[in-house]
CSV table of C-alpha atoms in Angstrom, one decimal:
chain,number,residue,atom,x,y,z
A,1,MET,CA,-34.3,47.1,120.8
A,2,THR,CA,-30.9,48.6,119.8
A,3,ALA,CA,-27.4,47.7,120.8
A,4,ARG,CA,-24.9,50.6,121.2
A,5,ILE,CA,-21.4,50.5,119.8
A,6,SER,CA,-18.8,53.1,120.9
A,7,GLY,CA,-17.5,54.9,124.0
A,8,ARG,CA,-18.9,56.1,127.2
A,9,ASN,CA,-22.3,57.7,127.8
A,10,THR,CA,-21.6,61.2,129.1
A,11,ALA,CA,-24.8,63.0,128.3
A,12,PRO,CA,-27.8,60.8,127.6
A,13,ALA,CA,-29.5,63.1,125.1
A,14,ARG,CA,-26.3,64.0,123.2
A,15,ALA,CA,-24.9,60.5,123.4
A,16,GLU,CA,-27.9,59.0,121.6
A,17,SER,CA,-27.3,61.2,118.6
A,18,GLU,CA,-23.5,60.8,118.5
A,19,GLU,CA,-23.2,57.1,119.1
A,20,LYS,CA,-23.6,54.6,116.2
A,21,THR,CA,-26.4,52.2,116.9
A,22,ILE,CA,-27.2,48.8,115.5
A,23,SER,CA,-30.9,48.2,114.8
A,24,ASP,CA,-32.3,44.7,115.3
A,25,HIS,CA,-32.2,44.2,111.5
A,26,ASP,CA,-28.5,45.2,111.4
A,27,ALA,CA,-27.7,42.9,114.4
A,28,ASP,CA,-29.5,40.0,112.7
A,29,LEU,CA,-27.6,40.7,109.4
A,30,LEU,CA,-24.3,40.8,111.2
A,31,ARG,CA,-25.1,37.6,113.1
A,32,ALA,CA,-26.1,35.8,109.9
A,33,LEU,CA,-23.0,37.1,108.2
A,34,HIS,CA,-20.8,35.9,111.0
A,35,ASP,CA,-22.5,32.5,111.2
A,36,GLU,CA,-22.2,31.9,107.5
A,37,HIS,CA,-18.7,33.2,106.8
A,38,ALA,CA,-16.7,33.6,110.1
A,39,GLU,CA,-15.2,30.1,110.1
A,40,ALA,CA,-13.9,30.3,106.5
A,41,LEU,CA,-12.8,33.9,107.0
A,42,TYR,CA,-10.9,32.9,110.1
A,43,ALA,CA,-9.1,30.1,108.3
A,44,HIS,CA,-8.2,32.5,105.5
A,45,ALA,CA,-7.0,35.1,108.0
A,46,LEU,CA,-4.8,32.5,109.7
A,47,ARG,CA,-3.0,31.9,106.4
A,48,LEU,CA,-2.6,35.6,105.8
A,49,VAL,CA,-0.9,36.1,109.2
A,50,ASN,CA,1.2,33.0,109.2
A,51,GLY,CA,-0.8,31.2,111.9
A,52,ASP,CA,-0.9,34.1,114.5
A,53,ARG,CA,-4.3,33.4,116.1
A,54,GLN,CA,-4.6,36.8,117.8
A,55,ARG,CA,-3.9,38.7,114.6
A,56,ALA,CA,-6.3,36.4,112.7
A,57,GLU,CA,-9.1,37.1,115.2
A,58,ASP,CA,-8.4,40.9,114.9
A,59,LEU,CA,-8.5,40.6,111.1
A,60,VAL,CA,-11.9,38.8,111.1
A,61,GLN,CA,-13.3,41.3,113.6
A,62,GLU,CA,-12.1,44.3,111.5
A,63,THR,CA,-13.4,42.7,108.3
A,64,LEU,CA,-16.8,42.2,109.8
A,65,LEU,CA,-16.8,45.7,111.1
A,66,ARG,CA,-16.0,47.0,107.6
A,67,ALA,CA,-18.9,44.9,106.3
A,68,TRP,CA,-21.2,46.5,108.8
A,69,ARG,CA,-20.0,50.0,107.9
A,70,HIS,CA,-20.4,49.4,104.2
A,71,PRO,CA,-23.5,47.2,103.8
A,72,GLU,CA,-23.8,48.3,100.1
A,73,SER,CA,-20.8,46.1,99.4
A,74,LEU,CA,-22.7,43.0,100.5
A,75,ASP,CA,-25.3,43.3,97.8
A,76,PRO,CA,-25.3,40.0,96.0
A,77,ARG,CA,-25.8,41.8,92.7
A,78,ARG,CA,-22.3,43.2,93.2
A,79,GLY,CA,-20.7,39.8,93.5
A,80,SER,CA,-20.0,37.2,96.1
A,81,VAL,CA,-20.2,38.3,99.7
A,82,ARG,CA,-17.5,35.8,100.7
A,83,ALA,CA,-15.2,37.1,98.0
A,84,TRP,CA,-15.7,40.6,99.3
A,85,LEU,CA,-14.9,39.5,102.8
A,86,PHE,CA,-11.8,37.6,101.8
A,87,THR,CA,-10.5,40.5,99.7
A,88,THR,CA,-11.1,43.0,102.5
A,89,ALA,CA,-9.3,40.7,105.0
A,90,ARG,CA,-6.4,40.4,102.5
A,91,ASN,CA,-6.2,44.1,102.1
A,92,LEU,CA,-6.3,44.7,105.8
A,93,ALA,CA,-3.5,42.2,106.3
A,94,ILE,CA,-1.4,43.9,103.7
A,95,ASP,CA,-2.0,47.3,105.3
A,96,ALA,CA,-1.0,46.0,108.7
A,97,TRP,CA,2.2,44.4,107.3
A,98,ARG,CA,3.1,47.7,105.6
A,99,ARG,CA,2.6,49.6,108.8
A,100,ARG,CA,4.8,47.2,110.7
A,101,SER,CA,7.5,47.3,107.9
A,102,ALA,CA,7.5,51.1,108.0
A,103,ARG,CA,8.6,51.0,111.7
A,104,VAL,CA,12.3,50.7,111.4
A,105,GLY,CA,14.1,49.0,114.2
A,106,GLU,CA,11.0,47.4,115.7
A,107,VAL,CA,11.7,43.9,116.8
A,108,TYR,CA,9.0,41.3,117.6
A,109,THR,CA,10.1,38.6,120.1
A,110,ASP,CA,8.6,36.6,122.9
A,111,GLU,CA,11.8,36.5,124.7
A,112,LEU,CA,13.1,39.1,127.1
A,113,PRO,CA,16.5,40.6,126.3
A,114,GLU,CA,19.4,39.1,128.2
A,115,PRO,CA,20.8,41.2,131.0
A,116,PRO,CA,24.2,42.7,130.1
A,117,GLU,CA,27.2,40.6,131.2
A,118,VAL,CA,28.7,41.7,134.5
A,119,VAL,CA,32.4,42.3,134.0
A,120,ASP,CA,34.3,40.5,136.6
A,121,GLU,CA,37.2,42.7,137.6
A,122,THR,CA,38.9,39.8,139.4
A,123,GLU,CA,39.1,37.8,136.3
A,124,ARG,CA,40.4,40.7,134.3
A,125,ALA,CA,43.1,41.3,136.9
A,126,VAL,CA,44.2,37.6,136.7
A,127,GLU,CA,44.3,37.8,132.9
A,128,ALA,CA,46.4,40.9,133.1
A,129,TRP,CA,48.9,39.3,135.5
A,130,THR,CA,49.0,36.1,133.3
A,131,VAL,CA,49.8,38.2,130.2
A,132,ALA,CA,52.4,40.2,132.1
A,133,GLU,CA,54.1,37.1,133.3
A,134,ALA,CA,54.1,35.6,129.8
A,135,LEU,CA,55.6,38.9,128.4
A,136,ASN,CA,58.3,38.7,131.0
A,137,ARG,CA,59.3,35.2,129.7
A,138,LEU,CA,59.8,36.6,126.2
A,139,SER,CA,63.1,37.9,124.9
A,140,PRO,CA,63.6,41.7,125.4
A,141,SER,CA,63.4,42.4,121.7
A,142,HIS,CA,60.1,40.5,121.3
A,143,ARG,CA,58.6,42.0,124.5
A,144,ASP,CA,59.6,45.6,123.4
A,145,VAL,CA,58.0,45.2,119.9
A,146,LEU,CA,54.7,43.9,121.4
A,147,VAL,CA,54.6,46.7,124.0
A,148,GLU,CA,55.2,49.4,121.4
A,149,CYS,CA,52.7,48.0,118.9
A,150,PHE,CA,49.9,46.6,121.1
A,151,TYR,CA,50.1,48.3,124.4
A,152,GLN,CA,51.3,51.8,123.3
A,153,GLY,CA,49.2,51.6,120.0
A,154,ARG,CA,52.0,52.8,117.8
A,155,SER,CA,52.2,52.1,114.1
A,156,VAL,CA,54.9,50.0,112.6
A,157,SER,CA,56.9,53.1,111.5
A,158,GLU,CA,56.5,54.7,114.9
A,159,ALA,CA,57.6,51.6,116.7
A,160,ALA,CA,60.6,51.3,114.3
A,161,SER,CA,61.6,54.8,115.0
A,162,ARG,CA,61.3,54.4,118.8
A,163,LEU,CA,63.2,51.0,118.8
A,164,GLY,CA,65.8,52.2,116.3
A,165,VAL,CA,65.2,49.3,113.8
A,166,PRO,CA,63.8,49.2,110.2
A,167,PRO,CA,60.0,48.8,109.8
A,168,GLY,CA,60.5,45.3,108.2
A,169,THR,CA,62.3,44.2,111.4
A,170,VAL,CA,59.4,45.4,113.5
A,171,LYS,CA,57.0,43.4,111.3
A,172,SER,CA,59.0,40.2,111.5
A,173,ARG,CA,59.7,40.6,115.3
A,174,THR,CA,56.0,41.1,115.9
A,175,HIS,CA,55.2,37.9,114.0
A,176,TYR,CA,57.7,35.9,115.9
A,177,ALA,CA,56.9,37.6,119.2
A,178,LEU,CA,53.2,36.6,118.9
A,179,ARG,CA,54.1,33.0,118.1
A,180,SER,CA,56.4,33.0,121.1
A,181,LEU,CA,53.7,34.5,123.3
A,182,ARG,CA,51.2,31.8,122.3
A,183,LEU,CA,53.7,29.1,123.2
A,184,VAL,CA,54.5,30.7,126.6
A,185,LEU,CA,50.8,31.0,127.4
A,186,ALA,CA,50.2,27.4,126.3
A,187,GLU,CA,53.1,26.3,128.7
A,188,MET,CA,51.3,28.3,131.4
A,189,GLY,CA,48.1,26.3,130.8
A,190,VAL,CA,46.2,29.1,129.1
A,191,THR,CA,44.1,27.8,126.2
A,192,GLY,CA,41.8,29.5,123.7
């Protein structure tokens, strides 16, 4: 009896020669290898992958597959079979880690990304009206400097030129205008 390992059977005569088969002797050897070392190998693999059970199972499976592909490595005259299995598992874990590290930008998470925030235009309109009302309560010189610097996006020197005052005056008016605006907004009940 033989057990087949591989893909689909498309042409019976050709498939027999192309597919890798396991003889009864190989199957018994793999079963014995699994029975003797799988539990310890799984515990070792769990440590290598920081407790990820799925990755540990994959690591054990790949290690045993390598043992089947390279039976000469399991010769007791070459050293301990368990040491070879543990070393192979460690090397496979390192290779997998390196492959994952090479993928820049890949993020592993169990959580779905949050949907983007929906911008509430009503809230934005209310905020704009509140700020406009607060600006109307400021003195004309404070309101003008804030409009030039923040709403028009002008630099200090550009605002100074448009307002006909020195740049130092624009800086100090901006400072005091922002303080006044905070106080007005606080009086209106706006916090934060």
